Coordinates of N, CA and C in Angstrom, one line a residue:
Chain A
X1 N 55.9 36.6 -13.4 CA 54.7 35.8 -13.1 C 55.1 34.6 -12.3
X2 N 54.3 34.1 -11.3 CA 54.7 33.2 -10.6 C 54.2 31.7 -11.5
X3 N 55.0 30.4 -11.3 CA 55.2 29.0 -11.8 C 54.9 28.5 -11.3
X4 N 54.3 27.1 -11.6 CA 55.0 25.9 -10.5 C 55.4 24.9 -11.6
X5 N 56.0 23.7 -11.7 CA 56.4 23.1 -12.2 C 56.0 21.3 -11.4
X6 N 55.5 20.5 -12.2 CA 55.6 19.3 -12.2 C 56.5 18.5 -12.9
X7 N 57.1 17.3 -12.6 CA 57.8 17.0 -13.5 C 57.2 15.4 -13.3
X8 N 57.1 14.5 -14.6 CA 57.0 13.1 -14.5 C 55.3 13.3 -14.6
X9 N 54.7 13.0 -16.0 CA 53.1 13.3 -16.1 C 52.5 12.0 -15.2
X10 N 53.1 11.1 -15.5 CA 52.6 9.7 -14.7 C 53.6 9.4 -13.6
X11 N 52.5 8.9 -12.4 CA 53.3 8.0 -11.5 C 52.6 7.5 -10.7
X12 N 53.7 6.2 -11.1 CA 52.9 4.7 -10.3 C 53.1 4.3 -9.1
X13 N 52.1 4.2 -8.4 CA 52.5 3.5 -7.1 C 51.8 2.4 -6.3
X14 N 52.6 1.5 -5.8 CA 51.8 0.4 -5.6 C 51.1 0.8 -4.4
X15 N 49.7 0.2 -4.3 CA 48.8 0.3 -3.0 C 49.7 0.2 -1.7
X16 N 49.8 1.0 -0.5 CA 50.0 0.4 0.4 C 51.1 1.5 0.3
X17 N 51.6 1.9 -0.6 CA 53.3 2.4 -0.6 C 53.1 4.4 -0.4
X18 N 54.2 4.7 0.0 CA 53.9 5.9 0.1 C 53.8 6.8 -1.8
X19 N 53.1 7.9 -1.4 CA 52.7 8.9 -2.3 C 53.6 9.5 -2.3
X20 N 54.5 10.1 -3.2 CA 55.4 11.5 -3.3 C 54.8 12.1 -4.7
X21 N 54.4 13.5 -4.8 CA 54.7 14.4 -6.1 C 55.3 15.8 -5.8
X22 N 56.0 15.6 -6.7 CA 56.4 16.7 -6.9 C 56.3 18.1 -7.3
X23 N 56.8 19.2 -6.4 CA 56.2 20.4 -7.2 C 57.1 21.5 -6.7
X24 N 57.7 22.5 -7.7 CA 58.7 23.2 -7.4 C 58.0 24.5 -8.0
X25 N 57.9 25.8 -7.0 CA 57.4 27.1 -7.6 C 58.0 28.0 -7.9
X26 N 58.0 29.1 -8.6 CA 59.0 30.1 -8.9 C 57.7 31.3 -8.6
X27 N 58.7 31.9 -7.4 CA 57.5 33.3 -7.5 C 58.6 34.4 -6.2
X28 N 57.9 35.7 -7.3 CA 58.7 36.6 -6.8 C 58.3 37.7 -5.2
X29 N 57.1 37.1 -4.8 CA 56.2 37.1 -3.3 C 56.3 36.2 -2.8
X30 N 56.1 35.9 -1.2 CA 55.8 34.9 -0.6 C 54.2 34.4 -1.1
X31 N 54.5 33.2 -1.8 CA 53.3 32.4 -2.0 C 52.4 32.0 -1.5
X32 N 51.4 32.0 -2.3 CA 49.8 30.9 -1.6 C 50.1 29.5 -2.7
X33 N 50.2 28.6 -2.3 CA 50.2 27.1 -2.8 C 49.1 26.5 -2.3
X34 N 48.7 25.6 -3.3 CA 47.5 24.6 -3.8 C 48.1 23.1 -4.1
X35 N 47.3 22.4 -3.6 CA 47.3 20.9 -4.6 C 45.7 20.5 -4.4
X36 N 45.2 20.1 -5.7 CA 44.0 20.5 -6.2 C 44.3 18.0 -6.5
X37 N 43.2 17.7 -6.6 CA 42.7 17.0 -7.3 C 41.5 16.4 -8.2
X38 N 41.7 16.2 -9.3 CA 40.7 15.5 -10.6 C 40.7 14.4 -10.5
X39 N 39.6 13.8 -10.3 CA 38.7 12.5 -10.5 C 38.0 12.9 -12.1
X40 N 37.9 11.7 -13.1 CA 37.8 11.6 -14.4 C 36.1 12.4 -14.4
X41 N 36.5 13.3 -15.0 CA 34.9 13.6 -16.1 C 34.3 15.0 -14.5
X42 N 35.6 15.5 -14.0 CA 35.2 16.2 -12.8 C 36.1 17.4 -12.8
X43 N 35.1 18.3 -11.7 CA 36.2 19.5 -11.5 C 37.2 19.2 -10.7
X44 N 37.7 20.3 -10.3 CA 38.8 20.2 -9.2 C 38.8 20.3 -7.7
X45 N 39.0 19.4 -6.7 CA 38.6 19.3 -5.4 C 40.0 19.9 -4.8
X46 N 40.3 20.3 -4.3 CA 41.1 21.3 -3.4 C 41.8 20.2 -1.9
X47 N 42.7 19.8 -2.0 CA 43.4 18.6 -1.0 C 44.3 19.3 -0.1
X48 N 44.9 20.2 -0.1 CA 45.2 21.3 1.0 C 45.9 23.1 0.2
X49 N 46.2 23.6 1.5 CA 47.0 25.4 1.1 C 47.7 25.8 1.5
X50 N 48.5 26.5 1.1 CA 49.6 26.7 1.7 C 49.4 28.2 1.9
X51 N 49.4 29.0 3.2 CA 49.3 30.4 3.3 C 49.9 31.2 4.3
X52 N 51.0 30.9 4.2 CA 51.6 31.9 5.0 C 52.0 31.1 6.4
X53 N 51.1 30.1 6.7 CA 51.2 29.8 8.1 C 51.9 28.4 8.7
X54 N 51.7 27.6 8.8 CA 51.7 26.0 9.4 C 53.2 25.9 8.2
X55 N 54.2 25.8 7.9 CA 55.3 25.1 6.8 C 54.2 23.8 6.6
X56 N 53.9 22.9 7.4 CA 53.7 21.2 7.4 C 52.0 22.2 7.4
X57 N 51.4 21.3 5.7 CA 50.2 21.8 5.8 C 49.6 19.8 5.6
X58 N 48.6 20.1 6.8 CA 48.0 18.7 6.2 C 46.2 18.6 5.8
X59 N 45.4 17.8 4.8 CA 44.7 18.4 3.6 C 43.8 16.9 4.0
X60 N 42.6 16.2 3.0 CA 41.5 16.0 3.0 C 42.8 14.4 3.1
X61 N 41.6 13.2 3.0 CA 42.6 11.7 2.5 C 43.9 11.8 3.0
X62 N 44.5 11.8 4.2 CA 45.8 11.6 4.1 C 46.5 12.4 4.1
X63 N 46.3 13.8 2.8 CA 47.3 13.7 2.6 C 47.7 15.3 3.2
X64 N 49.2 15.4 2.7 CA 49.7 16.9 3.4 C 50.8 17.0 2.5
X65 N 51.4 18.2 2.8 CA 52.6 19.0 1.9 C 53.3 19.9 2.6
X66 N 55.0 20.0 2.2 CA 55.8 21.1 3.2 C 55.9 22.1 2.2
X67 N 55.7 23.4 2.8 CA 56.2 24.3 2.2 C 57.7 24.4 2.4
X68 N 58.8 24.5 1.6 CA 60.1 24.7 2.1 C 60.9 25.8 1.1
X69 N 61.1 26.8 1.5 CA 61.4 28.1 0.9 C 63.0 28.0 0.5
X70 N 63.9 27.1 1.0 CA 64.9 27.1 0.3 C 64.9 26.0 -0.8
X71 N 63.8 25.3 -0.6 CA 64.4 24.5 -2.0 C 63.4 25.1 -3.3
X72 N 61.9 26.2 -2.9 CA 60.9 26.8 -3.1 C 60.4 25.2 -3.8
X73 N 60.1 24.3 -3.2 CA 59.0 23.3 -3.3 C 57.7 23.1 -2.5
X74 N 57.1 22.5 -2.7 CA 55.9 22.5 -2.2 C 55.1 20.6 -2.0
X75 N 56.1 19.7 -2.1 CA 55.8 18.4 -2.2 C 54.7 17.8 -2.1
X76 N 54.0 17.1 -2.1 CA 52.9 16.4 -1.7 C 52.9 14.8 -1.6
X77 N 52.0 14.5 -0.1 CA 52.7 12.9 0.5 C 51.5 12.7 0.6
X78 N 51.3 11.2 1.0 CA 50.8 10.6 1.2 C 51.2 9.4 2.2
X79 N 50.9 8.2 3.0 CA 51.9 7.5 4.0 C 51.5 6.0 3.1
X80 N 50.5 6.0 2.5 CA 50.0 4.5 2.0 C 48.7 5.2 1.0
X81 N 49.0 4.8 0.0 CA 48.2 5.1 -1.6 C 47.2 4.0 -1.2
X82 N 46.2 4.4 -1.4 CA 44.8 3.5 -1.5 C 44.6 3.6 -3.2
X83 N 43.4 2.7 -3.5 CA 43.1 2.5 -4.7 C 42.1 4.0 -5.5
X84 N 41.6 4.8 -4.3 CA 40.7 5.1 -4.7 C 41.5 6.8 -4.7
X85 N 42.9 6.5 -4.8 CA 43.6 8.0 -5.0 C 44.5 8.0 -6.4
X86 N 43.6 7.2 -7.5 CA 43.7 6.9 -8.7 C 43.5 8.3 -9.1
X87 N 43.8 9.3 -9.8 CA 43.4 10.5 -10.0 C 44.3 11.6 -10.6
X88 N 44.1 12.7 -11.2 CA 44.9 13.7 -11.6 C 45.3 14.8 -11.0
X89 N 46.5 15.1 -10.4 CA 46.7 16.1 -8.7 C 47.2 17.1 -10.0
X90 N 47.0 18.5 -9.0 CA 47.6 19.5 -10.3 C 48.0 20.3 -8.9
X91 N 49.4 20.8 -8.8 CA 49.6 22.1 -8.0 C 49.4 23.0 -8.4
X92 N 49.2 24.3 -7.6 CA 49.3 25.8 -8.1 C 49.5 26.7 -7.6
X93 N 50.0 28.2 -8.1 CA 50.3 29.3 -7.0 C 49.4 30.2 -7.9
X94 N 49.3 31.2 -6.3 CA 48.7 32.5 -6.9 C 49.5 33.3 -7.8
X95 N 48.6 33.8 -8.6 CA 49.3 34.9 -9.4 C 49.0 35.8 -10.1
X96 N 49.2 36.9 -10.1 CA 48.5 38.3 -10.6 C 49.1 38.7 -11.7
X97 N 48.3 39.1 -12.8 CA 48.1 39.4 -14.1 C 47.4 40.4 -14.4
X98 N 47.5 41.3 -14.8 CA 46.4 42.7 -15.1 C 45.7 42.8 -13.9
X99 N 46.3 42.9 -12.6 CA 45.0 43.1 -11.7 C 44.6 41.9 -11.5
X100 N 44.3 41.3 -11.9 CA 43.8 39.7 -11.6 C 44.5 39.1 -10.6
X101 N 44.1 38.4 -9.8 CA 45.0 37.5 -8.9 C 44.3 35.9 -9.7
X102 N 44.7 35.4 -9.8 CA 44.4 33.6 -10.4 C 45.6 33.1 -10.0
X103 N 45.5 31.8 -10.2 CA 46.3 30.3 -10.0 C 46.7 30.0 -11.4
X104 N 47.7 29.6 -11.1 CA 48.6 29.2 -11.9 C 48.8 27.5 -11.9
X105 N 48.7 26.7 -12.7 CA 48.9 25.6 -12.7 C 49.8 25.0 -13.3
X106 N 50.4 23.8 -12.4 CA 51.2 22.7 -13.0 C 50.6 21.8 -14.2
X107 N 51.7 21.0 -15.1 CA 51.1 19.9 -15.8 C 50.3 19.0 -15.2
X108 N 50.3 18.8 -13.9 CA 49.4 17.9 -13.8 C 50.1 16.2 -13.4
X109 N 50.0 15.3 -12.3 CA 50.6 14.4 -12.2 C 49.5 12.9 -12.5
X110 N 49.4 12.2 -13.2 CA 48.6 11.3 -13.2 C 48.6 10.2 -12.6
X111 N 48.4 9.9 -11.3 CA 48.7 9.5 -10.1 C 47.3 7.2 -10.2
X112 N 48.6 6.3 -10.5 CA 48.3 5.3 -11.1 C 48.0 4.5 -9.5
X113 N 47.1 3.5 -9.1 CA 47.5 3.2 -8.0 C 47.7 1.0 -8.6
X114 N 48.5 0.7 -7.8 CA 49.1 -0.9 -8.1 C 48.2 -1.5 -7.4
X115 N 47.6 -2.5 -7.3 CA 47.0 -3.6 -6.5 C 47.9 -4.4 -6.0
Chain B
X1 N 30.7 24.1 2.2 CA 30.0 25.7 1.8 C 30.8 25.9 0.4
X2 N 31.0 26.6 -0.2 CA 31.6 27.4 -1.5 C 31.3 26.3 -2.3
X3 N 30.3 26.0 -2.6 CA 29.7 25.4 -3.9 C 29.9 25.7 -5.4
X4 N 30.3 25.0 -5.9 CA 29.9 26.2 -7.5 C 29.4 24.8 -8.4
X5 N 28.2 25.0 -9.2 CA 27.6 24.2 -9.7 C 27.8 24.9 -11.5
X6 N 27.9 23.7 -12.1 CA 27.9 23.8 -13.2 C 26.8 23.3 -14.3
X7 N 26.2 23.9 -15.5 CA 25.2 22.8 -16.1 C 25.4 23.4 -17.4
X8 N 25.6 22.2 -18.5 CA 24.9 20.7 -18.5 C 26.2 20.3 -18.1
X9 N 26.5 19.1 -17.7 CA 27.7 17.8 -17.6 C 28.1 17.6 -18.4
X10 N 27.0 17.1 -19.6 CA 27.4 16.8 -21.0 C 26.8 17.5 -22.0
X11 N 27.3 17.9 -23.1 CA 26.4 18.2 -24.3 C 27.0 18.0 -25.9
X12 N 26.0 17.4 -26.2 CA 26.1 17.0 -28.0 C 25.5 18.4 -28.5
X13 N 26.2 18.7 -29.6 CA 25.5 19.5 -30.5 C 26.3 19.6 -32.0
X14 N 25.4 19.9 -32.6 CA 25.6 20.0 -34.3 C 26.7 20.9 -34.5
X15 N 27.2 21.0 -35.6 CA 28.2 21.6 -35.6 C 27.7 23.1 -36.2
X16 N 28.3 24.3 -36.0 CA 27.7 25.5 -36.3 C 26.7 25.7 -35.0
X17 N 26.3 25.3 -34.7 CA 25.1 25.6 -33.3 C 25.8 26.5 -32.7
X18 N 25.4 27.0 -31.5 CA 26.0 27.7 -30.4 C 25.5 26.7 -29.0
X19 N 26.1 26.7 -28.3 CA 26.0 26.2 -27.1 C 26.1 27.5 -25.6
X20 N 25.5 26.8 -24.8 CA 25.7 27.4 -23.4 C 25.9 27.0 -22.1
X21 N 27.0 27.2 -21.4 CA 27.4 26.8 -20.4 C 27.6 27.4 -19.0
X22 N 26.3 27.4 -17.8 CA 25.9 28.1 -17.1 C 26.8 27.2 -15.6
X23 N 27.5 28.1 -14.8 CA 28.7 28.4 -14.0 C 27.8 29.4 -12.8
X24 N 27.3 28.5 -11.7 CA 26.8 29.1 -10.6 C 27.3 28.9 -8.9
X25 N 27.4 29.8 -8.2 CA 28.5 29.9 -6.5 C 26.7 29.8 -6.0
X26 N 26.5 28.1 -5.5 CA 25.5 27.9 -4.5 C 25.3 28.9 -3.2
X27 N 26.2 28.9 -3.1 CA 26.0 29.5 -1.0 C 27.1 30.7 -0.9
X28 N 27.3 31.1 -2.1 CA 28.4 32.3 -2.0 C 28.5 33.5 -3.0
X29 N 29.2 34.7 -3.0 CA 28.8 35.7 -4.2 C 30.4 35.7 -4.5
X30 N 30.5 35.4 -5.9 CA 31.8 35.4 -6.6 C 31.8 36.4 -7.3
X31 N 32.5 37.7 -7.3 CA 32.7 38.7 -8.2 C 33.8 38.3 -9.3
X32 N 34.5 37.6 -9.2 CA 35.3 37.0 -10.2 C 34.9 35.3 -10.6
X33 N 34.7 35.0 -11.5 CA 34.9 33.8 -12.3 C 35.8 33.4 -13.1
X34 N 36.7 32.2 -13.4 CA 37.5 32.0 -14.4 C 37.1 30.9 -14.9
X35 N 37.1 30.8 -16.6 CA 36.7 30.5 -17.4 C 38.1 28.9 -17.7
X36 N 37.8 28.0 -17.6 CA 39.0 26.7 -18.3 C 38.5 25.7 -19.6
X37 N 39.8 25.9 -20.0 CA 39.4 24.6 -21.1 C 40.3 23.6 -20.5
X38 N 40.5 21.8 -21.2 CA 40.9 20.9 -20.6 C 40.7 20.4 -21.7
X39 N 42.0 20.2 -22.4 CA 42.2 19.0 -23.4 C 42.6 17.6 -22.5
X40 N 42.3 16.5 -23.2 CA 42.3 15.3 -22.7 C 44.0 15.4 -22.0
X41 N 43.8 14.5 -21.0 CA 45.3 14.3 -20.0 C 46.3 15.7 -20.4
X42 N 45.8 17.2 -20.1 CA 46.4 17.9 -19.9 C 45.8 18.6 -18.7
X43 N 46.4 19.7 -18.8 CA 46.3 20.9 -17.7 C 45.3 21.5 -17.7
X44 N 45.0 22.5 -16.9 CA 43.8 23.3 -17.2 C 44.5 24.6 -17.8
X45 N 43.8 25.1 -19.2 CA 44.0 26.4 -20.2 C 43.1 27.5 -19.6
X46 N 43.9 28.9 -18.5 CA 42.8 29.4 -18.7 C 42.4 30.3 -20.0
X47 N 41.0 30.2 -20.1 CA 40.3 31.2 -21.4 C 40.2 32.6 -21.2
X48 N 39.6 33.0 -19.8 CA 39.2 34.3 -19.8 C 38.8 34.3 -17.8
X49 N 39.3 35.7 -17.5 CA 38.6 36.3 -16.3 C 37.3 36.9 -16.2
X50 N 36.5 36.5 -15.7 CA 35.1 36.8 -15.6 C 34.7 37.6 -14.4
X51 N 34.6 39.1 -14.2 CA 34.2 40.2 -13.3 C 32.8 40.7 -13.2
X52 N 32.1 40.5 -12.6 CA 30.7 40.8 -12.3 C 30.2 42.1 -12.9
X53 N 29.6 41.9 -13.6 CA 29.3 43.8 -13.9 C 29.9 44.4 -15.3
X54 N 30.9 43.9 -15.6 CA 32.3 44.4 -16.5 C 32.4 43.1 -17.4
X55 N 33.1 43.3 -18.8 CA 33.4 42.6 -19.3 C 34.6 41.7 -19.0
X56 N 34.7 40.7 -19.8 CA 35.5 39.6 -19.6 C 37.0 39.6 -20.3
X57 N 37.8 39.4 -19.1 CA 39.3 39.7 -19.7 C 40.0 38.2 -20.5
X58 N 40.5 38.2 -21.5 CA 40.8 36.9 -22.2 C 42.0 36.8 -22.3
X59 N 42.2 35.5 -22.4 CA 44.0 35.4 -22.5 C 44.3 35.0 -23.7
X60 N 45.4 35.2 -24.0 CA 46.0 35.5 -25.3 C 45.8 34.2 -26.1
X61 N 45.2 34.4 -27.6 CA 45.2 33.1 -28.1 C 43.3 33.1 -28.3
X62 N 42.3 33.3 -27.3 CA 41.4 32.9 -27.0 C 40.7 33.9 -27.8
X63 N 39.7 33.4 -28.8 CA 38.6 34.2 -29.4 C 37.5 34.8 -28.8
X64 N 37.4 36.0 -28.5 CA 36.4 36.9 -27.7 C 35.2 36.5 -28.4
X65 N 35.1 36.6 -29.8 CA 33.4 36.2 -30.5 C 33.3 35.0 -30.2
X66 N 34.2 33.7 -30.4 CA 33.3 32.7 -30.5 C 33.5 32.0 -29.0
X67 N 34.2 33.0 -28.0 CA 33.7 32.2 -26.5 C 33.0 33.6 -26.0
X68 N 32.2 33.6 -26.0 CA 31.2 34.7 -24.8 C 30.9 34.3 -23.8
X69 N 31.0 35.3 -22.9 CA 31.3 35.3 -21.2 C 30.6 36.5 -21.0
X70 N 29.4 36.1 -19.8 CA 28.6 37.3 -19.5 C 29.0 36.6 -17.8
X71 N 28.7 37.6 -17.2 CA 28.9 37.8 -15.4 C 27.5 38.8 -15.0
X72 N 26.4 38.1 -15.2 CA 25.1 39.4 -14.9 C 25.1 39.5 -13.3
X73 N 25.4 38.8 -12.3 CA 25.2 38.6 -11.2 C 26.2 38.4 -10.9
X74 N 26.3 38.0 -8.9 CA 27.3 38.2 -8.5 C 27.5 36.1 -8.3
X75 N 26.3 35.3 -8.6 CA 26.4 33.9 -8.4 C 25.8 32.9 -9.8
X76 N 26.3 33.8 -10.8 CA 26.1 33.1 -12.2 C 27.4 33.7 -13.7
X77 N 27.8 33.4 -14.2 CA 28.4 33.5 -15.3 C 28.0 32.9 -16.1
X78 N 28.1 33.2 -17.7 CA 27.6 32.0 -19.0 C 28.6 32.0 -19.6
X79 N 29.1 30.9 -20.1 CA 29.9 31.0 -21.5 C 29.5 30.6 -22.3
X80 N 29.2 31.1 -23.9 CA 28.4 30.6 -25.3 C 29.1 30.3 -26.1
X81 N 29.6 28.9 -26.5 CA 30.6 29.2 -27.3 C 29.3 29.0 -28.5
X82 N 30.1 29.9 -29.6 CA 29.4 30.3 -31.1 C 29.9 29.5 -32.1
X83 N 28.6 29.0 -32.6 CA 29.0 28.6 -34.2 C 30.2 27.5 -34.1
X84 N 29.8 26.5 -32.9 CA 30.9 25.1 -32.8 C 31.1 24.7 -33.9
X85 N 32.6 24.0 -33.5 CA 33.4 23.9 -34.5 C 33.7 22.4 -34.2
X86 N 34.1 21.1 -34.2 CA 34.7 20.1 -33.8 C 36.3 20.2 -32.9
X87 N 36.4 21.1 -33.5 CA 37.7 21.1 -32.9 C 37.5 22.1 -31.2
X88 N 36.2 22.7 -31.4 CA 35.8 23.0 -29.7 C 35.6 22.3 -28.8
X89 N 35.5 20.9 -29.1 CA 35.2 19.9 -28.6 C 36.1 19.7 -27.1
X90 N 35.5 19.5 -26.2 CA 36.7 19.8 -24.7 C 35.8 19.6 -23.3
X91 N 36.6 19.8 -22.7 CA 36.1 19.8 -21.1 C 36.5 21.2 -20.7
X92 N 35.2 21.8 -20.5 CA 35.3 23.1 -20.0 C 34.8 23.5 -18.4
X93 N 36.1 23.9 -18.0 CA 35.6 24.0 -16.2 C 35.6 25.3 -15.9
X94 N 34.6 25.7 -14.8 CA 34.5 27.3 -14.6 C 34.9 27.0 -12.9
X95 N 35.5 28.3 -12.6 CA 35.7 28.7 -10.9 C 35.2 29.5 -10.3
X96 N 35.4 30.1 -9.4 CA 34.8 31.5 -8.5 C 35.6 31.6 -7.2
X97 N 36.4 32.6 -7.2 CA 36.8 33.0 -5.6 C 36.0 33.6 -5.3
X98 N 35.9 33.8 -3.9 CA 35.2 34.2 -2.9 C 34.7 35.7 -2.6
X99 N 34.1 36.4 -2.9 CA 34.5 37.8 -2.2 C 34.4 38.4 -1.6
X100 N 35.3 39.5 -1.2 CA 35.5 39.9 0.2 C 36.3 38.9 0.9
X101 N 37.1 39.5 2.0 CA 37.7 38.5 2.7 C 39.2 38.9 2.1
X102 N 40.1 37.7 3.1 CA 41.5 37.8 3.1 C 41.5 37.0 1.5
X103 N 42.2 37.2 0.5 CA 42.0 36.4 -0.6 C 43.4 35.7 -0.5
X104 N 43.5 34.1 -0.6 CA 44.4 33.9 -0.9 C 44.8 33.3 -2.4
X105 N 43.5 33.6 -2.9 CA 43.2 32.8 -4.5 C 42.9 31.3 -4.5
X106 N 42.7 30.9 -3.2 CA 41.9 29.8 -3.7 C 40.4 29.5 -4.2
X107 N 40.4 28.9 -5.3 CA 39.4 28.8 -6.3 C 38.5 27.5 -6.0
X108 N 37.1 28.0 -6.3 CA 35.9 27.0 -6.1 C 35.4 26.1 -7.2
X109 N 35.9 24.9 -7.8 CA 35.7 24.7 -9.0 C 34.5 24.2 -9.3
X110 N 33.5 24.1 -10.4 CA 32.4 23.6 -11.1 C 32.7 22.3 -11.8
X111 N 32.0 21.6 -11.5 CA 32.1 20.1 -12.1 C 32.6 19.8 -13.3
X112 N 32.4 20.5 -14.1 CA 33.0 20.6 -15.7 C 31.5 20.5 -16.7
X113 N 31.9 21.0 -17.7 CA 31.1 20.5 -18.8 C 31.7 20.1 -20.2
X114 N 31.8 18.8 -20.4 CA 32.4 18.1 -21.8 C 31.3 18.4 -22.9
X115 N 31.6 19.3 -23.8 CA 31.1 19.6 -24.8 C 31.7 18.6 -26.0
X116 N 30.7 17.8 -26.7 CA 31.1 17.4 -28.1 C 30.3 17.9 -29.4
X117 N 31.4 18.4 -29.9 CA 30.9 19.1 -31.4 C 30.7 17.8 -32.8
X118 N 29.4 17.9 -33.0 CA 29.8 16.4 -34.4 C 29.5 17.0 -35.6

């Protein structure tokens, strides 16, 4: 079954400063990757994807991510954290289970912003 | 476009009640639905795959009686959970891919619904 892995549930960053999260996938196909964001008491908004095409995918606010097949990461940037990218990013890959294709989710990074 | 609406937002209910949680694709037909739970500052749990027509596939762990999952159409799903308990108490989010088309599994999420059990 395909993974992804977050590591560090919290991370702070001061306004103004770059965004890095992390996200490392394990899958035994060439993947489709996600980074999804939650705003409190909300579903999940979709911030870019990774499918086959562009390595350098860039996504809604800023932000973008590399796909990079030797280190199988999937990172996610930002150039300067605003206040209002306070929120919960979750990566994910596709993955098939009984026939099912779903996503697979990370822990989740809880993304703090500094004034 | 790929809307998916969720209702209620919020809901109180007694304990023992049954509740319902209606999971609709505005401007699109979703033959698949997935079902999430969401404990506070975690991940999303999925519950169950939701297939149009067919019953609902559940993941391990997840009680088929007291979460029901109907798919009567191709742009609604319900989930009931039965005879709440407090400990059901959660943020429940539903999705829908798209169908037809190249799939790459990206999923359309519903706003959520925080159910509190008292």
């Amino acid at each position: 079954a395909q993974s992804v892995t977050q590591l560090g549930s919290h991370v702070s960053v001061s306004e103004g400063a770059l965004v890095l999260l992390r996200c490392n996938y394990s899958s035994s196909v060439p993947p489709y990757l996600f980074w999804y964001v939650q705003y409190p008491n909300q579903g999940l908004q979709l911030l870019l994807k990774y499918t086959s095409a562009a390595t350098l995918v860039k996504g809604i606010n800023d932000f973008e991510a590399e796909f990079k097949k030797s280190e199988t990461s999937f990172h996610l940037t930002k150039p300067s954290a605003h206040m209002s990218d306070a929120a919960e990013y979750f990566c994910a890959v596709s993955d098939t289970k009984d026939g099912n294709n779903r996503l697979a989710f990370g822990k989740g990074n809880q993304v703090v912003v500094i004034p | 476009g790929a809307v998916v609406s969720q209702h209620p937002s919020w809901v109180i209910c007694k304990s023992g009640t049954s509740v319902k949680i209606e999971c609709r694709s505005l401007d699109f037909q979703a033959t698949t639905m997935f079902w999430y739970r969401q404990f506070p500052k975690q991940s999303l749990m999925l519950m169950a795959t939701s297939n149009e027509g067919s019953k609902a596939t559940y993941e391990q762990g997840v009680e088929k009686d007291k979460f029901l999952i109907n798919h009567a159409s191709l742009t609604l799903s319900t989930l009931t959970v039965t005879s709440a308990h407090p400990e059901d108490s959660s943020f429940y989010i539903c999705s829908a891919r798209l169908a037809g088309g190249w799939d790459t599994g990206e999923l359309f999420f519903g706003e959520g619904s925080r159910l509190t059990v008292l």
